[in-house]
């Protein structure tokens, strides 16, 4: 290849200046004629001539490499006076020039360097100049596209780093203008190396969470987690799911959350809440069996083991705690502890102590689970409310904590009082709390359902009433639970009072009107001027008995007289075959009787419609008994005795009109508060045997009985001709009818017998009858084993003194005492000459008529108080001249009467108490505080100066 040019030299001071863009200083003869001519034309601004010259040179078939021509073109297109000025074109030509120059043989490159000159450095210089021009254009355009175009073309330009920075900045600013998570995602995908990436990612996560969950409903949070499983807002979404799904506080909801989110940080919280709620209605140990698939059970079992420890406070400059064996459980580190600890030990699952103006919550093995600043607030008390919640009262306000250490209501909310509201089928469902004198409602995990803006909040089964300025608004549990997901509750204060009609309906009152709401808060009886009395069921639909009052005035003897007439009706009124109103109504949960025009209609709870028969009379006696008299009855007719869920009984009417049938309802007397009260009925008929019936319709007795009383164990006291006896529910005679009075039923099952001013006893559970021979009611003492036979003993009185007899009236304790109390089967606690003693019962029945000091087993008790009593054990704190002691009716003397004071500290789990005893050594002015176990063994002993003792003293 040969270049068509002659050799010449360029001045080393050649500058390219064509009016600030291009000029050439040519010295001597210019070689490479065509290129030289073009450069000269360019210098003289003869653009068309320069272009033509260069085009011809490119068209020359003899030349295949045109490094000099392309170079000249790049100079042409960067001349600002050239009408075709184009940095992009110049850049393309400099690239072509560089490419051809690299392909030019070294010998020819040397000629080019001498002729034009054209060298690597000049090519690079021109390229960098073009880079600068292109970058300047991009900066002037100031768009992402301009910078990107520059970067796409000028792949090795020195300005690339700055161009990337400026491009990213512009792109980020544009993204910020859009401010959508989609825009930020696009930015991150497009510019992963941008310095704004972390900002974009943070904003992306925030906007994605907000956009996906803006509805606030449960589904949106689940959808968010599915779409963005790695989002930093995952925990927040899980917290919302937790708050919503557990708002009803059911065991199932906590278990479900734990199984759905086993890896969540909240799973442990759900298990903790579940564990403590479970124990409210189930045996605690069954939790680990019933819910064995849940996580964290090992740690819960460890916590349960720790909670079972009974801790006692002691003072060594600071407060610490020992366990019931005397071992240090928590070393001294607290300036103060709960006052209750000084009186009863640690009865709560957590330990509370104050140090450095912080309240510390610890497990019973000393691990801190929570510390709270209390500043000047004084720790007053800790109350276990239930379900694992603890109310910590401090200086007028408080904090609500869970036993796991979680804060449910913080101190900052200034809550002064809390109360747990039960659920209809749950031990607890809501937290009612007071702040600034107003009440609000929260879920068990602390989500606010109702802000504290109400005067009161009261639950009525499925209904919740909120009060403000004397007016009530009514909502239901479902609506309140939904507040956790959709807080849209608006109270309408319409009523002045409310009351439950039954578990499904609520009565609501205004000053004049009354309505009935169902559990969906629908008015099933309109708000009108009537009184709603009762709900019944007719044709599988609920109907309501209403009462209205009509007033009429009339003038009589110049006086205005107002008469009031009561009318009854059913709502809804569409009841075929029935009048629209009634003059009388009788009802209970079993029957509804209505009267109109001297005839009655009757509805039973197991009926689908009112009886097709009408009656002259209906009498409802109770929920088990009622009777009807047929319409237009005659002496040959019968009264129908209705027995709930049983077949009716026909009882003939008296033959004479002036004679009546008498129905006497009997209810079981002497039943414990938790016992079952049964009903019986005594039907007295003229010239006929009386009929005694159980509530199941069984006949107990058909005989001439004037009166009857019902008692537990299925026995009846009956009266015939002024005398009384006892029969069972089969009519069998248990006690002959020969006593003036039988009654005064005692918890142990005794019935007193009274005759001729003397008392005896009948013991239904043993069949013992002791004829009346004593001055006061006999009382049960115990059952002892005599000759391998269980024998009941009784406390009786003769000649003004008390003793103990057996079922055969043989003395086991002489009639010599001012009072006798049960102590154990061998020994009685007796009062003799104003002091109390333990006195031995006779080993075998024999007459013992006088006091015998040889039978004293413990004497000289001046006074005593009961510390504890269970079915098998009785503990007494006694006082003798030497001081206080403790007696146990199974162990005897536990603590010798030598202490200045004794306090029983009951162990909350094992019922094994610890005794706190005190002695004062006056000579040394020291208080000796001793903890002792049930055997009287010393657990812990320490002497305190008066000031230190004052800190430990229990003043409750």
mmCIF file of C-alpha atoms in Angstrom, residues 309-313 321 337-348 364 382 903-909 912-916 931 952-956:
data_model
loop_
_atom_site.group_PDB
_atom_site.id
_atom_site.type_symbol
_atom_site.label_atom_id
_atom_site.label_comp_id
_atom_site.label_asym_id
_atom_site.label_seq_id
_atom_site.Cartn_x
_atom_site.Cartn_y
_atom_site.Cartn_z
ATOM 1 C CA UNK A 309 -39.988 -22.230 93.574
ATOM 2 C CA UNK A 310 -41.161 -20.419 96.683
ATOM 3 C CA UNK A 311 -38.942 -17.420 97.365
ATOM 4 C CA UNK A 312 -38.563 -15.481 100.601
ATOM 5 C CA UNK A 313 -36.949 -12.053 101.000
ATOM 6 C CA UNK A 321 -34.214 -13.952 98.042
ATOM 7 C CA UNK A 337 -39.142 -5.010 96.907
ATOM 8 C CA UNK A 338 -42.890 -5.435 96.949
ATOM 9 C CA UNK A 339 -44.332 -4.913 100.451
ATOM 10 C CA UNK A 340 -46.390 -8.075 99.932
ATOM 11 C CA UNK A 341 -43.184 -10.143 99.780
ATOM 12 C CA UNK A 342 -42.442 -9.227 103.397
ATOM 13 C CA UNK A 343 -45.808 -10.634 104.479
ATOM 14 C CA UNK A 344 -46.321 -13.678 102.290
ATOM 15 C CA UNK A 345 -43.208 -14.364 100.220
ATOM 16 C CA UNK A 346 -43.207 -14.298 96.429
ATOM 17 C CA UNK A 347 -46.611 -15.543 95.324
ATOM 18 C CA UNK A 348 -46.311 -14.331 91.698
ATOM 19 C CA UNK A 364 -37.161 -17.062 90.145
ATOM 20 C CA UNK A 382 -48.358 -6.298 91.778
ATOM 21 C CA UNK A 903 -46.657 -15.602 110.366
ATOM 22 C CA UNK A 904 -47.643 -18.374 107.969
ATOM 23 C CA UNK A 905 -46.330 -17.903 104.426
ATOM 24 C CA UNK A 906 -48.271 -20.314 102.191
ATOM 25 C CA UNK A 907 -46.459 -21.849 99.234
ATOM 26 C CA UNK A 908 -48.578 -21.038 96.156
ATOM 27 C CA UNK A 909 -47.911 -24.316 94.324
ATOM 28 C CA UNK A 912 -46.304 -26.460 101.969
ATOM 29 C CA UNK A 913 -46.089 -23.396 104.197
ATOM 30 C CA UNK A 914 -43.071 -21.631 105.598
ATOM 31 C CA UNK A 915 -43.194 -19.988 108.990
ATOM 32 C CA UNK A 916 -41.779 -16.521 109.527
ATOM 33 C CA UNK A 931 -37.723 -18.851 108.454
ATOM 34 C CA UNK A 952 -38.327 -6.043 106.632
ATOM 35 C CA UNK A 953 -41.335 -5.560 108.861
ATOM 36 C CA UNK A 954 -44.700 -6.585 107.424
ATOM 37 C CA UNK A 955 -47.360 -4.088 108.473
ATOM 38 C CA UNK A 956 -50.307 -5.707 106.708
#
